[in-house]
Short mmCIF file of C-alpha atoms in Angstrom, two decimals:
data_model
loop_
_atom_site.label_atom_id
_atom_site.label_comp_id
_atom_site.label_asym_id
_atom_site.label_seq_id
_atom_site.Cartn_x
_atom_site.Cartn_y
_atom_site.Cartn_z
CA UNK E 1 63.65 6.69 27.12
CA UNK E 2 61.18 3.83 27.38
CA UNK E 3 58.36 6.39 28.72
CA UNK E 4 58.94 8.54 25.48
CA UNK E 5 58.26 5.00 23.29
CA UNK E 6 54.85 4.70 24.65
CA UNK E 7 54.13 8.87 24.61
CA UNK E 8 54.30 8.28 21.07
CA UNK E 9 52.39 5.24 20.64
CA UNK E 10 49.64 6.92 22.43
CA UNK E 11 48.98 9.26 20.03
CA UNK E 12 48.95 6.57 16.87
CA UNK E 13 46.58 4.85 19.23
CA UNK E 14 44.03 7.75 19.39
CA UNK E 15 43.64 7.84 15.81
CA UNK E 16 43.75 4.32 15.01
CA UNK E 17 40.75 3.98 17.99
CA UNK E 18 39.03 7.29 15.96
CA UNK E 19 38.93 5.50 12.59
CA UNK E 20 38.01 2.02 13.94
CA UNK E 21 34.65 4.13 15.72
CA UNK E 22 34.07 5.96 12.35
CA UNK E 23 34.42 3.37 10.76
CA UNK E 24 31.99 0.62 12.67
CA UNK E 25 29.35 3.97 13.14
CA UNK E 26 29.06 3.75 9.07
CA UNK E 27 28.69 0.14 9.07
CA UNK E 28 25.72 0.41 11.21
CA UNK E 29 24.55 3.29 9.80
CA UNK E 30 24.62 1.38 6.26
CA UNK E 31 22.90 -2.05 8.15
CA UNK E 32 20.21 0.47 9.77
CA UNK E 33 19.96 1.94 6.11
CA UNK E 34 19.07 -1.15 4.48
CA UNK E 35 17.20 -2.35 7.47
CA UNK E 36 15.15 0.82 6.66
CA UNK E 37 14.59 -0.03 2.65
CA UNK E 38 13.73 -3.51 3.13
CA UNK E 39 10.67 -2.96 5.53
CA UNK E 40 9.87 0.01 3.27
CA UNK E 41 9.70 -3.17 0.52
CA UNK E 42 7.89 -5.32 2.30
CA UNK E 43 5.20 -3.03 3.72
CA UNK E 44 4.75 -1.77 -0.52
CA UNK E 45 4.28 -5.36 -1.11
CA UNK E 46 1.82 -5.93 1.66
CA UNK E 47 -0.24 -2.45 0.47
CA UNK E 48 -0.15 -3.83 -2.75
CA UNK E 49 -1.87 -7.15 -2.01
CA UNK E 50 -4.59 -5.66 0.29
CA UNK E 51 -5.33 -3.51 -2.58
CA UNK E 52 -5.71 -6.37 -5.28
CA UNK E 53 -7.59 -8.09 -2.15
CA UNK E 54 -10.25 -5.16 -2.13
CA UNK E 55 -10.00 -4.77 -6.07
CA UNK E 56 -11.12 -8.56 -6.39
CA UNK E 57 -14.03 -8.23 -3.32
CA UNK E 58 -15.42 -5.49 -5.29
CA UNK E 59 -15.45 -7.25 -8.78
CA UNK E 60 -16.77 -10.25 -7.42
CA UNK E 61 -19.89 -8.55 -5.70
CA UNK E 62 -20.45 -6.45 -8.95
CA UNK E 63 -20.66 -9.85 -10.86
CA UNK E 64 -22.47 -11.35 -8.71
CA UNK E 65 -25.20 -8.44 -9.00
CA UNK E 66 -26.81 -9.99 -12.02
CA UNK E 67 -29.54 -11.36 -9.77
CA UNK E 68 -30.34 -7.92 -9.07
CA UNK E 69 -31.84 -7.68 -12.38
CA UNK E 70 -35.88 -7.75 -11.34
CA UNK E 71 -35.12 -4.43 -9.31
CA UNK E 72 -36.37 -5.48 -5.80
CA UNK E 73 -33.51 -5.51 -3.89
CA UNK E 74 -29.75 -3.98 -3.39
CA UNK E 75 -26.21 -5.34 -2.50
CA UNK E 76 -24.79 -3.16 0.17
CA UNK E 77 -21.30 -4.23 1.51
CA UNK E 78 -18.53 -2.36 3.43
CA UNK E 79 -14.87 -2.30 1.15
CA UNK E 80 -12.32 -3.13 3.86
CA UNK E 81 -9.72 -0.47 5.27
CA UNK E 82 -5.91 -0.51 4.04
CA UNK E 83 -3.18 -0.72 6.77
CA UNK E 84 0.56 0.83 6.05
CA UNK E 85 3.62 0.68 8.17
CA UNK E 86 1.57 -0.79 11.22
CA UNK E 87 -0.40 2.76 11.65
CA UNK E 88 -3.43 2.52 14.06
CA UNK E 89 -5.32 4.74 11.48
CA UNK E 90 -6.31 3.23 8.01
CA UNK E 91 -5.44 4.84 4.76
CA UNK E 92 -7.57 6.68 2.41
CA UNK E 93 -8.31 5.09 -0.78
CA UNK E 94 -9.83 5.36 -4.18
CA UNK E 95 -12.16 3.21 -5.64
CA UNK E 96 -13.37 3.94 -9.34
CA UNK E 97 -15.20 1.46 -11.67
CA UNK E 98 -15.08 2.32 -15.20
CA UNK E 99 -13.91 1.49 -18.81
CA UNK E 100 -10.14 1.22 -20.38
CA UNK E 101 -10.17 0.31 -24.30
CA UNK E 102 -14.00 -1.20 -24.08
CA UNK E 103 -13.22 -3.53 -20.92
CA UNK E 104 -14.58 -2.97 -17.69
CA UNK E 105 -12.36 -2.70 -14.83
CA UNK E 106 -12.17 -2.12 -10.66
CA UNK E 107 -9.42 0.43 -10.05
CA UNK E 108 -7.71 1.18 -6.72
CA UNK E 109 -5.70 3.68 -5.83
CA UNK E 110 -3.62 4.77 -2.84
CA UNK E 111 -0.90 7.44 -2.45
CA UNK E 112 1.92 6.42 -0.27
CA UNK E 113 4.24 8.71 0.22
CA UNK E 114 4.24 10.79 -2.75
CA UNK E 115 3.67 7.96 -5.21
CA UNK E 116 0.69 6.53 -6.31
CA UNK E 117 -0.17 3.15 -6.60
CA UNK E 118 -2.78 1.84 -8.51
CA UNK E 119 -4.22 -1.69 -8.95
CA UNK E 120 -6.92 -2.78 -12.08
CA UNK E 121 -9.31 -5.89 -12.07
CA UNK E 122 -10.86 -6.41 -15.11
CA UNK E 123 -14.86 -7.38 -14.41
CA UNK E 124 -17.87 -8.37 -16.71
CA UNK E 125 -19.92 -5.60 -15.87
CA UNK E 126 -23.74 -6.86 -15.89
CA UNK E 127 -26.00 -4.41 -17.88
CA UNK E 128 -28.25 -2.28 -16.09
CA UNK E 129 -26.68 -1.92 -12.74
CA UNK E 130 -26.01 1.41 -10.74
CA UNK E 131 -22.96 1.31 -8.35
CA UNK E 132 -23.47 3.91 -5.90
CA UNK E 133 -26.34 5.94 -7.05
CA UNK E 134 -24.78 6.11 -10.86
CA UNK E 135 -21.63 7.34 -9.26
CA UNK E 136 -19.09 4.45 -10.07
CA UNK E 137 -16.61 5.49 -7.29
CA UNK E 138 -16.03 5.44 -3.57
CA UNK E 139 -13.48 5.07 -1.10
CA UNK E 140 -12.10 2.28 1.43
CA UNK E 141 -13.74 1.47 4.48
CA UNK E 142 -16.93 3.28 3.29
CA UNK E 143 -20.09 1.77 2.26
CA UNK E 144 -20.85 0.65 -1.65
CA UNK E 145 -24.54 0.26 -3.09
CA UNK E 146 -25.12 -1.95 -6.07
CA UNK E 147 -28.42 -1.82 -7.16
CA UNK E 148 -30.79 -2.15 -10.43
CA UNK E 149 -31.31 0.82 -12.04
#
C-alpha cells in the first residue's frame, strides 16, 4: 500500500519538476531578452554621440576656414571612423553640408540596422569656400578638402 502512495506522487512530481524548468527557461529567456535591448540602447546612444562628435569636428574646421580667404593654402583633415556593437570594421557614413530654411548646417548620417540616424550642426558658413572640390559631401574615415575657391 505504502509503495502505491509514492507511485503516485511520482508522477505529480514529474510535472511539477516540468513546469518549474519551463518556467525558470522563460525567466532567463526574458533576462537574456532585455539583456539584449539594453546593449542595443546603449550602443544607439554611443553611435549617436560619435556622430555629433564628427558633426562638431567638421563645423569647427569649416569655421575656422575663414583664414583661407587669400587663396594660398587648403585645410585637409581626415573625419574619424564610427564604431557599432564593438565590430573590428568601421561603419559607412554620410557627410553632407548644406542649407535647411537659410541656415547652414553639417549633417551625418548612418544606417543601423534598417533605420537611419541622422545628426545636424548648424555652422556659419564663411563665404567663398569650396568643401571638397564644390562637392559639399563625403563620407567617414575619408579625407575632406576645404579650400578657397
Amino acid at each position: 500500500m505504502l509503495a502505491k502512495r509514492f507511485r503516485g506522487c511520482k508522477g505529480q512530481l514529474t510535472i511539477d519538476f516540468l513546469l518549474a524548468f519551463l518556467y525558470i527557461n522563460i525567466l532567463i529567456g526574458i533576462l537574456f531578452i532585455m539583456h539584449q535591448n539594453y546593449a542595443k540602447n546603449q550602443n544607439l546612444i554611443l553611435l549617436r554621440a560619435q556622430e555629433k562628435r564628427i558633426a562638431y569636428i567638421v563645423a569647427e574646421m569649416i569655421t575656422e576656414s575663414a583664414a583661407l580667404n587669400d587663396g594660398t593654402a587648403e585645410i585637409r583633415f581626415e573625419v574619424p571612423s564610427i564604431r557599432y556593437m564593438n565590430k573590428a570594421v568601421p561603419m559607412p557614413c554620410d557627410i553632407i553640408i548644406g542649407q535647411i530654411s537659410g541656415q547652414d548646417y553639417v549633417k551625418v548620417s548612418v544606417n543601423v540596422d534598417g533605420m537611419q540616424i541622422d545628426e545636424n550642426v548648424a555652422i556659419k558658413r564663411p563665404t567663398g569656400i569650396s568643401i571638397n572640390n564644390g562637392t559639399n559631401r563625403g563620407k567617414c574615415g575619408q579625407m575632406f578638402v576645404i579650400s578657397y575657391a
